[in-house]
CSV table of C-alpha atoms and ligand atoms in Angstrom, one decimal:
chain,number,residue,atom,x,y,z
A,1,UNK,CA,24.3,-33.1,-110.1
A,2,UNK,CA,21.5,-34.6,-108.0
A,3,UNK,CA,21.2,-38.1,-107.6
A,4,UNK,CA,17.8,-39.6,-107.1
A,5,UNK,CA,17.4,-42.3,-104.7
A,6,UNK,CA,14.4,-44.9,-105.4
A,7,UNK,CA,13.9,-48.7,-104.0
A,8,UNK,CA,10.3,-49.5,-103.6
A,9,UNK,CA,6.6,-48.8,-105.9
A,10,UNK,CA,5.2,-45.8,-104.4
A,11,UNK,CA,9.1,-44.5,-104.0
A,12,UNK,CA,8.8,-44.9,-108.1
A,13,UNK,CA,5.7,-43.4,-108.8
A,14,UNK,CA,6.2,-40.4,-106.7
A,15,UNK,CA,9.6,-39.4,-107.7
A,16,UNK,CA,8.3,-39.7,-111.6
A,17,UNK,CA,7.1,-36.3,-111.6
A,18,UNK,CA,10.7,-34.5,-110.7
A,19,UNK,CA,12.4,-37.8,-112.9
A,20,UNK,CA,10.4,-36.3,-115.7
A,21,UNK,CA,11.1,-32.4,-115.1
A,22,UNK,CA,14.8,-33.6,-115.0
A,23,UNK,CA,14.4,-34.8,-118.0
A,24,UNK,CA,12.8,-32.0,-119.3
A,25,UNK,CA,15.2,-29.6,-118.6
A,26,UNK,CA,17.8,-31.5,-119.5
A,27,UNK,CA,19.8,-31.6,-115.7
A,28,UNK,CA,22.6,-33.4,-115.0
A,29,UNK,CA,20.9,-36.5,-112.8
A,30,UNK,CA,21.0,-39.9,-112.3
A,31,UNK,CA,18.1,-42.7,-110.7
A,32,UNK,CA,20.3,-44.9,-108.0
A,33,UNK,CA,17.4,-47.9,-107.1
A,34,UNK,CA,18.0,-49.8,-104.2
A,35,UNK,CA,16.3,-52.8,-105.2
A,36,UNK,CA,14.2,-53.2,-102.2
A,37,UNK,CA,11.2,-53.8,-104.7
A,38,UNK,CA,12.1,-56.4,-107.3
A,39,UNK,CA,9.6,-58.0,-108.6
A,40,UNK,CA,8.3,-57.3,-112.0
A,41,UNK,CA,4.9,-56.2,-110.6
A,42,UNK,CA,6.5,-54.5,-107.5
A,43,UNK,CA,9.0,-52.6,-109.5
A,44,UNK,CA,9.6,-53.0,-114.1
A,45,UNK,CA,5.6,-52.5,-114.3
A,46,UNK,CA,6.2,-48.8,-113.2
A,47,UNK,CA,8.8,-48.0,-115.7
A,48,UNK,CA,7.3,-49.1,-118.3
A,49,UNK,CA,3.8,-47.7,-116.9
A,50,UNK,CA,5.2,-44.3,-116.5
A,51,UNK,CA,8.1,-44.8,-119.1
A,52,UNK,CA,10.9,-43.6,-116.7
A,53,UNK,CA,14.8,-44.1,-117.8
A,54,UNK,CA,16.8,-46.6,-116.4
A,55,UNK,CA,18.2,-46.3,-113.4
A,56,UNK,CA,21.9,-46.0,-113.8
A,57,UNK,CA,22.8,-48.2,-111.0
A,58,UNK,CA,20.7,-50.7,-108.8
A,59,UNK,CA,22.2,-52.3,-105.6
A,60,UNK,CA,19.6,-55.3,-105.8
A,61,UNK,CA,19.5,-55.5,-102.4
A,62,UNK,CA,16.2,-57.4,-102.0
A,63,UNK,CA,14.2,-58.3,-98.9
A,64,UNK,CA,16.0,-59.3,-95.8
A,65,UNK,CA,15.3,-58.0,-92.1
A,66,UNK,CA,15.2,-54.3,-91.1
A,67,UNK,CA,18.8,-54.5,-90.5
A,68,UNK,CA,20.2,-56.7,-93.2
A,69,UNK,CA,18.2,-54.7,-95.7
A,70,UNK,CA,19.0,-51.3,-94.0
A,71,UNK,CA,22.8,-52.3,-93.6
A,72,UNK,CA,22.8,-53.4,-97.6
A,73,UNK,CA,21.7,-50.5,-98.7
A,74,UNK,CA,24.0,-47.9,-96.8
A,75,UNK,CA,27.1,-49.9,-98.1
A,76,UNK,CA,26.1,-49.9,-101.7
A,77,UNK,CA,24.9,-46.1,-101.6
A,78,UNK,CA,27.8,-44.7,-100.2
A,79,UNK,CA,30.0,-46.6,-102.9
A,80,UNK,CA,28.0,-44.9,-105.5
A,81,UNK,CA,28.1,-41.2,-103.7
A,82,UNK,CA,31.8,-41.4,-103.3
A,83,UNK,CA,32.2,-42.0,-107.5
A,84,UNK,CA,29.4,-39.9,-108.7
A,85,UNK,CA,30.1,-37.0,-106.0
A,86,UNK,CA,26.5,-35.6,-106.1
A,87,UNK,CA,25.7,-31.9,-105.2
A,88,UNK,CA,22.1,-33.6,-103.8
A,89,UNK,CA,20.5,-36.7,-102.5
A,90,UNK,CA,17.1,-36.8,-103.3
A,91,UNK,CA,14.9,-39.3,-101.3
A,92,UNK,CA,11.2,-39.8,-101.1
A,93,UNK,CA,9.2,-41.3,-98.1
A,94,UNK,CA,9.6,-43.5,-95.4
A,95,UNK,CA,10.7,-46.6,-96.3
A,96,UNK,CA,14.4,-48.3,-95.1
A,97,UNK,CA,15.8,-47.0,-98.9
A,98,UNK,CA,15.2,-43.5,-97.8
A,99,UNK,CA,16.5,-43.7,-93.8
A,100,UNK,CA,19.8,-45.3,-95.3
A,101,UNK,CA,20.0,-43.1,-98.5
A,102,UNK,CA,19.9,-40.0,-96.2
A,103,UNK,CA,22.2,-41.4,-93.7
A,104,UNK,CA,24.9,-42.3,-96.4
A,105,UNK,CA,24.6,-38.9,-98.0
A,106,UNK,CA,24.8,-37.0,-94.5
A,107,UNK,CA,28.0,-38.6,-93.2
A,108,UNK,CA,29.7,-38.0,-97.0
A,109,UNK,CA,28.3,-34.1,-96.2
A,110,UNK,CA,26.1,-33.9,-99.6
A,111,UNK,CA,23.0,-32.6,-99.5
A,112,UNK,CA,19.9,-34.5,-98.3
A,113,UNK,CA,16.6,-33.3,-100.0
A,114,UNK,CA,13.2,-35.1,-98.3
A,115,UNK,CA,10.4,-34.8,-100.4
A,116,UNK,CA,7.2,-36.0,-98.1
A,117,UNK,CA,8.9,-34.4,-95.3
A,118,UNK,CA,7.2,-33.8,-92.1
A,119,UNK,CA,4.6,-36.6,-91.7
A,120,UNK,CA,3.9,-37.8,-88.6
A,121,UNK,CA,1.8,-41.2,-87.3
A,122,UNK,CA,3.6,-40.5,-83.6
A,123,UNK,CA,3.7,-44.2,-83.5
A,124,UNK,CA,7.1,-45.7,-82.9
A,125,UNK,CA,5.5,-48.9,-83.5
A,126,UNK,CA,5.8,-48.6,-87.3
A,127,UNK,CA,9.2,-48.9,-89.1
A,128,UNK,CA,8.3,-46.1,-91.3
A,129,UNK,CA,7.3,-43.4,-88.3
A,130,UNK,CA,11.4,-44.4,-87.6
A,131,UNK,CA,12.8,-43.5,-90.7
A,132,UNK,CA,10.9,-40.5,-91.2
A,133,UNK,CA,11.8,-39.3,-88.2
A,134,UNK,CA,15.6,-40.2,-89.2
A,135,UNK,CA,15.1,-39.0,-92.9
A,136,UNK,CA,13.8,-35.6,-91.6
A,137,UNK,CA,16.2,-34.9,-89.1
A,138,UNK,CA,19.6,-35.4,-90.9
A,139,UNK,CA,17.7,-33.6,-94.0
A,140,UNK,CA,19.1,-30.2,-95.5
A,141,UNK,CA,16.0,-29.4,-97.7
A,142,UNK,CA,12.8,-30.5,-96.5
A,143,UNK,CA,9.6,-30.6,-99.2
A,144,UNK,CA,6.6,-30.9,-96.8
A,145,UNK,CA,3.6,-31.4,-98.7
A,146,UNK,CA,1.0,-29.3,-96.2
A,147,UNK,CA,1.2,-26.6,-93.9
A,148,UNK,CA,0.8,-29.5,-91.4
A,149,UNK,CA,3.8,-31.0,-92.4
A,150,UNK,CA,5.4,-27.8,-91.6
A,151,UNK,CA,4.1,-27.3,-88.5
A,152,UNK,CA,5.3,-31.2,-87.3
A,153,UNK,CA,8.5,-30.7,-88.2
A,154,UNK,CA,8.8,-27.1,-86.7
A,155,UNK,CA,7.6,-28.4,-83.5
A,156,UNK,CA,10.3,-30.9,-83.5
A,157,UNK,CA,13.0,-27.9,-84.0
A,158,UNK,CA,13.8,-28.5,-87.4
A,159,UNK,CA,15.0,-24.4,-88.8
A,160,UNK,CA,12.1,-23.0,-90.6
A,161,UNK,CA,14.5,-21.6,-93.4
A,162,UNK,CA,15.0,-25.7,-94.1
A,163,UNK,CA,11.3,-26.0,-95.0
A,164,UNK,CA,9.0,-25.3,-98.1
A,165,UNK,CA,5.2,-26.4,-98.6
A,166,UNK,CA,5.3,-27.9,-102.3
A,167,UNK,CA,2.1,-29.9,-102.3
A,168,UNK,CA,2.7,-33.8,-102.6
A,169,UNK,CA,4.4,-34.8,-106.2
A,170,UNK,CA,1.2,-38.0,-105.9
A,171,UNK,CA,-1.1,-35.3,-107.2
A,172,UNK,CA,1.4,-34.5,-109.9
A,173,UNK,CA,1.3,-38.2,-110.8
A,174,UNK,CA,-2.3,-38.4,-111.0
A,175,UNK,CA,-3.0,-35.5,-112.9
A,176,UNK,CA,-0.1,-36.7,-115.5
A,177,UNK,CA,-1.9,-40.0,-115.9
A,178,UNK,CA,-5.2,-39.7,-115.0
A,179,UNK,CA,-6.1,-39.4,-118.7
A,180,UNK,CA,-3.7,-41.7,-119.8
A,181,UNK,CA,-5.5,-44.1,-117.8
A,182,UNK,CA,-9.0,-43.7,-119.3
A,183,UNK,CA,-7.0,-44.4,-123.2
A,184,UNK,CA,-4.9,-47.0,-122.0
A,185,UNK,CA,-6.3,-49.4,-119.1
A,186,UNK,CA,-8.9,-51.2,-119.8
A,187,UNK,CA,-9.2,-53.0,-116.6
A,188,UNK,CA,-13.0,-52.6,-116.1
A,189,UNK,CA,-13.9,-54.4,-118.9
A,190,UNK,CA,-11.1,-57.3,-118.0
A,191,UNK,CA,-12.6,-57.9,-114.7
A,192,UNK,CA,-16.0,-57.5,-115.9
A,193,UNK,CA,-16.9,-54.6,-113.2
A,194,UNK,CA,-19.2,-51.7,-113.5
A,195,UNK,CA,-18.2,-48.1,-112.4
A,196,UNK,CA,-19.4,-47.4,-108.8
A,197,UNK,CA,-20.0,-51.1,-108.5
A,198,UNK,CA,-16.6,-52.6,-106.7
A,199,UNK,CA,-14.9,-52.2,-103.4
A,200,UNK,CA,-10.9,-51.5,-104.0
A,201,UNK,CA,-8.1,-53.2,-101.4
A,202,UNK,CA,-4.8,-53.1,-100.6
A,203,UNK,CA,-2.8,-54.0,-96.9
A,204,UNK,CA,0.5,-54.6,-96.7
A,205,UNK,CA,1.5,-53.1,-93.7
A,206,UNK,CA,3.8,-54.6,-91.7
A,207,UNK,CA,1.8,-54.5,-88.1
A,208,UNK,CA,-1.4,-55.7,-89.9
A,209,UNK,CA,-0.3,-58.7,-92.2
A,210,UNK,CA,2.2,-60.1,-90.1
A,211,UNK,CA,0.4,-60.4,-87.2
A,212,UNK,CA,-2.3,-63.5,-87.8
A,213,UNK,CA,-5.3,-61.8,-85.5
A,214,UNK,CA,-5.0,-58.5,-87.7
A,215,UNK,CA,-4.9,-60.3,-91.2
A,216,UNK,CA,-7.6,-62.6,-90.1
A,217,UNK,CA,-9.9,-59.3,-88.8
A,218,UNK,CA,-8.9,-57.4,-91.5
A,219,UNK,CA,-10.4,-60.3,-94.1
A,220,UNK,CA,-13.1,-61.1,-92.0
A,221,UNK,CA,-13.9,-57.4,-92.4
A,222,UNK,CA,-14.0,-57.8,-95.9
A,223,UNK,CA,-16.1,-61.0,-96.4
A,224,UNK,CA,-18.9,-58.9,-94.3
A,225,UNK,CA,-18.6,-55.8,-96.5
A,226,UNK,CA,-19.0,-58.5,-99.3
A,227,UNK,CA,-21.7,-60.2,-97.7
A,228,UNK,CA,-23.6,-57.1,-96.6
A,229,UNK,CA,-23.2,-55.1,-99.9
A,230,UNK,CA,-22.8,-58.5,-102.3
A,231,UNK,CA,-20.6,-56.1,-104.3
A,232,UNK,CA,-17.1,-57.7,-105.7
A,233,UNK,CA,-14.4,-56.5,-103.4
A,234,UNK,CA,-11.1,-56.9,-105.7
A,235,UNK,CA,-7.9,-57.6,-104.0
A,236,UNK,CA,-4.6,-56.8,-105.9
A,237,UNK,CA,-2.5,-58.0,-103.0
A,238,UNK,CA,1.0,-57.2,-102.4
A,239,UNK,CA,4.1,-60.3,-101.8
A,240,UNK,CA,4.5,-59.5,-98.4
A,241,UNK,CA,0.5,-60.3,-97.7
A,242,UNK,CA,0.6,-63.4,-100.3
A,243,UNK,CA,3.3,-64.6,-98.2
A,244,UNK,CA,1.4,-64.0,-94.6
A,245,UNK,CA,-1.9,-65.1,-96.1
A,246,UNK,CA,-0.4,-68.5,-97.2
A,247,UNK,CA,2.0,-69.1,-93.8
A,248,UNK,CA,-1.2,-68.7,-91.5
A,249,UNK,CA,-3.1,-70.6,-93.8
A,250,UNK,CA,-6.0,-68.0,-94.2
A,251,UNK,CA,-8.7,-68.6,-97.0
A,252,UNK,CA,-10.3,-65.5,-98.1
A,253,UNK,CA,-13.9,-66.3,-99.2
A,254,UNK,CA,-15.9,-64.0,-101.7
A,255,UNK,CA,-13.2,-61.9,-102.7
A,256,UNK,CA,-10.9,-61.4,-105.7
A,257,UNK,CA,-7.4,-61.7,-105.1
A,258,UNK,CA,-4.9,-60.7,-107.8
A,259,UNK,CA,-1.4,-60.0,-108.3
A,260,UNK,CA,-0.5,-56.2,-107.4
A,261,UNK,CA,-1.3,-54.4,-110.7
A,262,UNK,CA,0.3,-51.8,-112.9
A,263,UNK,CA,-0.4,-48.1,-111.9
A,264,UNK,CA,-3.0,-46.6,-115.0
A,265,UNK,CA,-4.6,-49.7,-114.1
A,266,UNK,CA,-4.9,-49.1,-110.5
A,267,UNK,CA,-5.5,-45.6,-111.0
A,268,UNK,CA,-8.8,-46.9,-113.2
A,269,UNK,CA,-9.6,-49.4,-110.7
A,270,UNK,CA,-9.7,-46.4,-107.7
A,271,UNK,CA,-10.7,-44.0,-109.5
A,272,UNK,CA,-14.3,-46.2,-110.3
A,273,UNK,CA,-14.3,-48.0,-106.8
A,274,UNK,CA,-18.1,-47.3,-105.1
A,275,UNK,CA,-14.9,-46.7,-102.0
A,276,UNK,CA,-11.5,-48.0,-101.1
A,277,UNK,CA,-10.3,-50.1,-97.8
A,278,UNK,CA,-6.4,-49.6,-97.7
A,279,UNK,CA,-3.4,-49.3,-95.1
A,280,UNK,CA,-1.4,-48.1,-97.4
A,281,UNK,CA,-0.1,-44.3,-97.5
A,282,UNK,CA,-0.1,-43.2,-101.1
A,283,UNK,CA,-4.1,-44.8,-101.6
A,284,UNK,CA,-5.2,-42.8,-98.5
A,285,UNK,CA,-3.8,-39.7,-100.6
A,286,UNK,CA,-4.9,-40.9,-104.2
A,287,UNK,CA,-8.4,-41.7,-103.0
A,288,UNK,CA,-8.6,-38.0,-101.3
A,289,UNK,CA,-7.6,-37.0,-104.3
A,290,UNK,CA,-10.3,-38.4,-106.7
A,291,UNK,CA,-12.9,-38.2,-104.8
A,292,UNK,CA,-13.5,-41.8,-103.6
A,293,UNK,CA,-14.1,-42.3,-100.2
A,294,UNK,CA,-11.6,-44.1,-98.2
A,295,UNK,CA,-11.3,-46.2,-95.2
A,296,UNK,CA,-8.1,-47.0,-93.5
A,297,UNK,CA,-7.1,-50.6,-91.8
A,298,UNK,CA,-5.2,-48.5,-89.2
A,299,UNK,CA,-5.5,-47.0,-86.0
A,300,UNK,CA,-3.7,-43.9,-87.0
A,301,UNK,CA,-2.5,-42.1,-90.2
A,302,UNK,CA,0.1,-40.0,-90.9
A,303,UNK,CA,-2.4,-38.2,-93.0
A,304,UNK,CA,-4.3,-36.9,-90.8
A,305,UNK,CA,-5.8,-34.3,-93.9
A,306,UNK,CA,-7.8,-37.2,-95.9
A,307,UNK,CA,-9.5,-37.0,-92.0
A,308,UNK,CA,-9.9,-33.6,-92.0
A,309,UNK,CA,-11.0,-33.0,-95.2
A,310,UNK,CA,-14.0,-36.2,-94.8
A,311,UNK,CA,-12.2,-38.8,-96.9
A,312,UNK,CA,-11.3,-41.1,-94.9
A,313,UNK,CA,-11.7,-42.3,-91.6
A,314,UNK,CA,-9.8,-45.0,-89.5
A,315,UNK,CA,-11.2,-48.7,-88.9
A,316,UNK,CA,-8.5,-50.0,-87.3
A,317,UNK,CA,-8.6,-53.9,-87.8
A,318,UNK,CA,-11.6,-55.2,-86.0
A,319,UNK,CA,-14.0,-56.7,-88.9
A,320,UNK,CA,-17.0,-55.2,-87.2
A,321,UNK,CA,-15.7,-51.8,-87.0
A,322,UNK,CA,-14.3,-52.0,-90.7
A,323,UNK,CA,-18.2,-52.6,-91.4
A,324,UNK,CA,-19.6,-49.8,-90.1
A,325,UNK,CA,-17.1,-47.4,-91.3
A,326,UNK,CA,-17.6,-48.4,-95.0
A,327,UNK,CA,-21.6,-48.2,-94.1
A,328,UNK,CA,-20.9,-44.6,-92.7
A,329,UNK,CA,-18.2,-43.7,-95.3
A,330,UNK,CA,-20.9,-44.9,-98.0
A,331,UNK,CA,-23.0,-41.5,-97.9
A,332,UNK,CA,-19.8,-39.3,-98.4
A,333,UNK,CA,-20.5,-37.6,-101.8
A,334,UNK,CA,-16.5,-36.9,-103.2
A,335,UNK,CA,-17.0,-33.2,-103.0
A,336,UNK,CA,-13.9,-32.4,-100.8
A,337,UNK,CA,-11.1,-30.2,-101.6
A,338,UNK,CA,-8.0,-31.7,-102.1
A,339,UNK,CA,-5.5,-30.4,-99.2
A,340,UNK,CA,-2.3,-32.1,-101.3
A,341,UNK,CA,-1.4,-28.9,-103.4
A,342,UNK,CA,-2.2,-28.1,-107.5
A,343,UNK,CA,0.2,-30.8,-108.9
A,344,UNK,CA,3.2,-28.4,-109.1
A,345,UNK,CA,4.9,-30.1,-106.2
A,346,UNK,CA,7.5,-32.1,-108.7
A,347,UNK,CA,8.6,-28.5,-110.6
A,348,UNK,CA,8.9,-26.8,-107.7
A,349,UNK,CA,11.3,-29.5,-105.6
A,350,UNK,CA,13.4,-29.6,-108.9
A,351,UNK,CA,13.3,-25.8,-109.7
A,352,UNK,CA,15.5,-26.1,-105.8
A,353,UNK,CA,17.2,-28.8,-106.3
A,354,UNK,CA,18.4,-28.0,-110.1
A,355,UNK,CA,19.8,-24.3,-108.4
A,356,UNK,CA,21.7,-26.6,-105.6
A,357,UNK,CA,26.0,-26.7,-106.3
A,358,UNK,CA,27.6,-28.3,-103.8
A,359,UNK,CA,31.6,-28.3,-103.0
A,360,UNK,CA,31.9,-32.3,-102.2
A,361,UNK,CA,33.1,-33.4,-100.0
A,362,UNK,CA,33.4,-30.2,-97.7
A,363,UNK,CA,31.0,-29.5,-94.7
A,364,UNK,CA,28.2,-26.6,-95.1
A,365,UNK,CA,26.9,-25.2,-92.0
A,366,UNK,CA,23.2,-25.6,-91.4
A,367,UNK,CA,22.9,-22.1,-92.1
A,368,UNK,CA,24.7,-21.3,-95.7
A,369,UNK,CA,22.6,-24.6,-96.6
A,370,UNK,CA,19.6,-23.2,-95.2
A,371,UNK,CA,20.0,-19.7,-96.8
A,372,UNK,CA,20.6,-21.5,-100.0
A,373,UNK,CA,16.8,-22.7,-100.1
A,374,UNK,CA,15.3,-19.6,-98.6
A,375,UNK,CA,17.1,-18.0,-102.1
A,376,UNK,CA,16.1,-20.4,-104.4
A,377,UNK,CA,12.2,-20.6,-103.3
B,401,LIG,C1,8.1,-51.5,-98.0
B,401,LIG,C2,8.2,-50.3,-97.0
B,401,LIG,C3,6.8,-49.7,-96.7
B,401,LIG,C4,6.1,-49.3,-98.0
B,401,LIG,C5,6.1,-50.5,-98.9
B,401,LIG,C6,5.5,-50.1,-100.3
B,401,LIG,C7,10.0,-50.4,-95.3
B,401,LIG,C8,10.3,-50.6,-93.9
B,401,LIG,N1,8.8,-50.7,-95.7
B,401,LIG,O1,7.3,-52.4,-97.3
B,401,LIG,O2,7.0,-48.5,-95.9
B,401,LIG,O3,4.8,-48.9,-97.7
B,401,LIG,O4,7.4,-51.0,-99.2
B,401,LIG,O5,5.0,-51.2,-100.9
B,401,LIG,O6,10.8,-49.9,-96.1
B,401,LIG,N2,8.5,-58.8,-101.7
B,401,LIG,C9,8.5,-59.5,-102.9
B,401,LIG,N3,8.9,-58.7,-104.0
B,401,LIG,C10,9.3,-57.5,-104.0
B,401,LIG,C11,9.3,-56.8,-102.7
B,401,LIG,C12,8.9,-57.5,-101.6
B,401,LIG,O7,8.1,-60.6,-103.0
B,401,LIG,O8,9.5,-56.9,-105.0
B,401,LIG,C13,8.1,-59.6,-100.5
B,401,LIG,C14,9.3,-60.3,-99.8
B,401,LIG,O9,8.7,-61.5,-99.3
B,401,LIG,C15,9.6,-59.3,-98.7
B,401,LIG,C16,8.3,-58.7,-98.3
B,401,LIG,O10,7.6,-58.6,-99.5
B,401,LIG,O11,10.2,-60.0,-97.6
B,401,LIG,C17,8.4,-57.3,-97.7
B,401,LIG,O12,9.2,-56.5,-98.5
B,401,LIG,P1,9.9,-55.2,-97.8
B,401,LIG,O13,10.6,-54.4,-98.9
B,401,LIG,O14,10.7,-55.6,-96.7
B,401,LIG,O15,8.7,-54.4,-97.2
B,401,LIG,P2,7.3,-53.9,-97.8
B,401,LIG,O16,6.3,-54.6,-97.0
B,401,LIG,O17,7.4,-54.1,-99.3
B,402,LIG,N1,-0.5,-49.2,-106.5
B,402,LIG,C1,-0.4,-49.8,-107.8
B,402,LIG,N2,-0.8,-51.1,-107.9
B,402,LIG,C2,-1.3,-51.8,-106.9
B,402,LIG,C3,-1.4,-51.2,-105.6
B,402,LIG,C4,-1.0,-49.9,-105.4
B,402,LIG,O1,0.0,-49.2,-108.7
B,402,LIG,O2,-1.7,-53.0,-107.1
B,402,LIG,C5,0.1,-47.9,-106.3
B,402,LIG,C6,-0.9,-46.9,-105.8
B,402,LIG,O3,-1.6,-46.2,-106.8
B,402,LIG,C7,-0.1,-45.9,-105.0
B,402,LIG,C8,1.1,-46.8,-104.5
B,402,LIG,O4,1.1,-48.0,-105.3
B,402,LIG,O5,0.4,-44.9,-105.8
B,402,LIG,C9,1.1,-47.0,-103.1
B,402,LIG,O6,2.1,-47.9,-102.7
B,402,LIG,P1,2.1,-48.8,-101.5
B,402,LIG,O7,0.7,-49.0,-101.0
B,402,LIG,O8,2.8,-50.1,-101.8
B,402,LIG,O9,3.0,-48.0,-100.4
B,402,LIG,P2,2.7,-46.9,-99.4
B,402,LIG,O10,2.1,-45.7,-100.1
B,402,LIG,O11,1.8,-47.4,-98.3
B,402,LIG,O12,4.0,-46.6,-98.9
């Protein structure tokens, strides 16, 4: 039995694909959601978007502080593994639902599975450069999505014979709705935009929008791409940023703010954008992966292949910077190959995972579990 652990949006939209081969092949699984994301826009809009079952249990944990939330969600986890007796945890990411989903699992001896293994900002600074590090570590089955991946999580010591390369499961989820998309979003039209004519935005992170000099750079940014450019520049902004934007009493001046927005619709919006300015993770990948070019609000990335590949490139927070990297980002043409696998990534994982019996609650050593993957690959 494997029992999928989800809590927040891109936790949702990247576990789909392997929800939707379970489904398919009709395996004994369940969807355990944390509740870290709750609000119909953060969290519903993605099951009904990618018409995904129900979770069978959800902890409603809710927002709270590292530790409060962290704390919430090992207690109600480990109630659930101890009933259901899973043969695998499956978690996804970085965020706190995945550090404290693995950790429950390891210390009941079942299984840990990481899909997204291996990425690496090497900044200790950010809560999710923690938990990765966590997730990975206590991990029996690691899914790193490129050979870079690997090679991070090699150099850390982690047993080769733990690792496979599957590709990340977001190309998966683009491919599967790319199309359905185009039929069913009609965003475009709503907003009145024109293909190519549009900068995208999303922030959320934690070190830029609660922390009032980075917010108030990052806008200021924006207001001079509008200004230079006098393109819209649509903002579907996350809670967390609605929530800094109105404590430090910022007003943002020429751009469109909305409520975060369904995912065929966002997949419209970037796949149109003239280019996207994001901190967020999966929109680095997604914009790599439709050929839109991107420019991150960070100092660093834990994907450093949109770099690589010349997709992105980093702004950091300074509005003048942010500027000149969407002037010099401008001229990219899209034609880059895209290093996050064929779309496969989901089958694969739960091709493993589905071959995976476990005798709860008894101890494996690392190496019968590791010899257990290198058979089923
Ligand atoms: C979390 C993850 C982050 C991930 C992001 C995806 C951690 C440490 N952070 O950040 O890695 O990139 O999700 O979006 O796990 N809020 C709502 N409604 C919701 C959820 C949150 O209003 O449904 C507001 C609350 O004010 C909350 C704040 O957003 O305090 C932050 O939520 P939280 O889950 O703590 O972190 P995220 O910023 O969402
Ligand atoms: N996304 C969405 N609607 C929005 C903003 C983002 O559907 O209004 C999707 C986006 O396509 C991507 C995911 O949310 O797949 C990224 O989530 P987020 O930025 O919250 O988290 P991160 O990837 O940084 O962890």
């Amino acid at each position: 039995m494997i029992a999928i652990v989800l809590g927040t949006r891109p936790e949702i939209i990247k576990m789909s694909p392997i929800i939707r081969e379970c489904e398919a092949r009709n395996l004994d699984y369940f969807i355990l959601h944390t509740g870290q994301h709750y609000s119909y826009e953060m969290d519903r809009a993605f099951f009904e978007d990618l018409e995904l079952p129900e979770p069978k249990y959800n902890l409603d944990v809710g927002s709270g502080t590292h530790a409060e939330q962290t704390s919430r969600i090992l207690t109600g986890i480990e109630k659930v593994l101890v009933q259901e007796k899973p043969d695998i945890v499956l978690v996804q990411g970085d965020t706190n639902t995945v550090m404290a989903g693995a950790l429950a699992a390891a210390k009941l001896h079942i299984r840990v599975g990481h899909v997204e293994a291996g990425l690496r900002s090497f900044d200790r600074t950010m809560p999710e450069e923690i938990n990765r590090v966590v997730a990975d570590h206590i991990s029996d089955y690691l899914f790193a999505p490129t050979e870079t991946a690997r090679r991070y999580l090699q150099n850390e010591g982690i047993e080769e014979s733990k690792i496979c390369v599957t590709g990340n499961t977001i190309v998966d989820a683009v491919f599967q709705n790319r199309e359905i998309s185009k039929r069913r979003a009609d965003i475009l039209k709503d907003l009145g935009l024109e293909p190519k004519g549009y900068f995208l935005v999303t922030s959320h992170r934690q070190e830029n929008v609660d922390n009032p000099d980075n917010l108030r750079n990052i806008i200021a940014g924006l207001e001079a791409v509008h200004r230079e450019y006098s393109l819209p520049v649509i903002f579907p902004m996350h809670p967390r940023t609605r929530k800094m934007v109105e404590q430090f009493g910022i007003s943002l001046d020429g751009i469109s703010v909305m409520n975060p927005i369904g995912f065929l619709e966002f997949l419209q919006l970037e796949s149109n954008a003239r280019l996207v300015l994001t901190d967020s993770g999966g929109v680095q990948e997604e914009t790599c992966i439709l050929g839109v070019p991107c420019v991150t609000l960070r100092e660093n990335t834990e994907r450093p292949e949109t770099i690589e590949v010349g997709a992105n490139v980093l702004a950091g927070t300074d509005s003048a910077e942010i500027l000149r990297c969407v002037q010099h980002m401008l001229d990219r043409n899209g034609r880059w190959p895209n290093p996050y696998g064929d779309g496969t990534a989901g089958s694969m994982i739960t091709t493993i995972c589905g071959g995976i019996r476990g005798d709860f609650p008894q101890l494996h050593s690392s190496s019968e579990k590791a010899s257990n993957l290198g058979e089923l690959i």
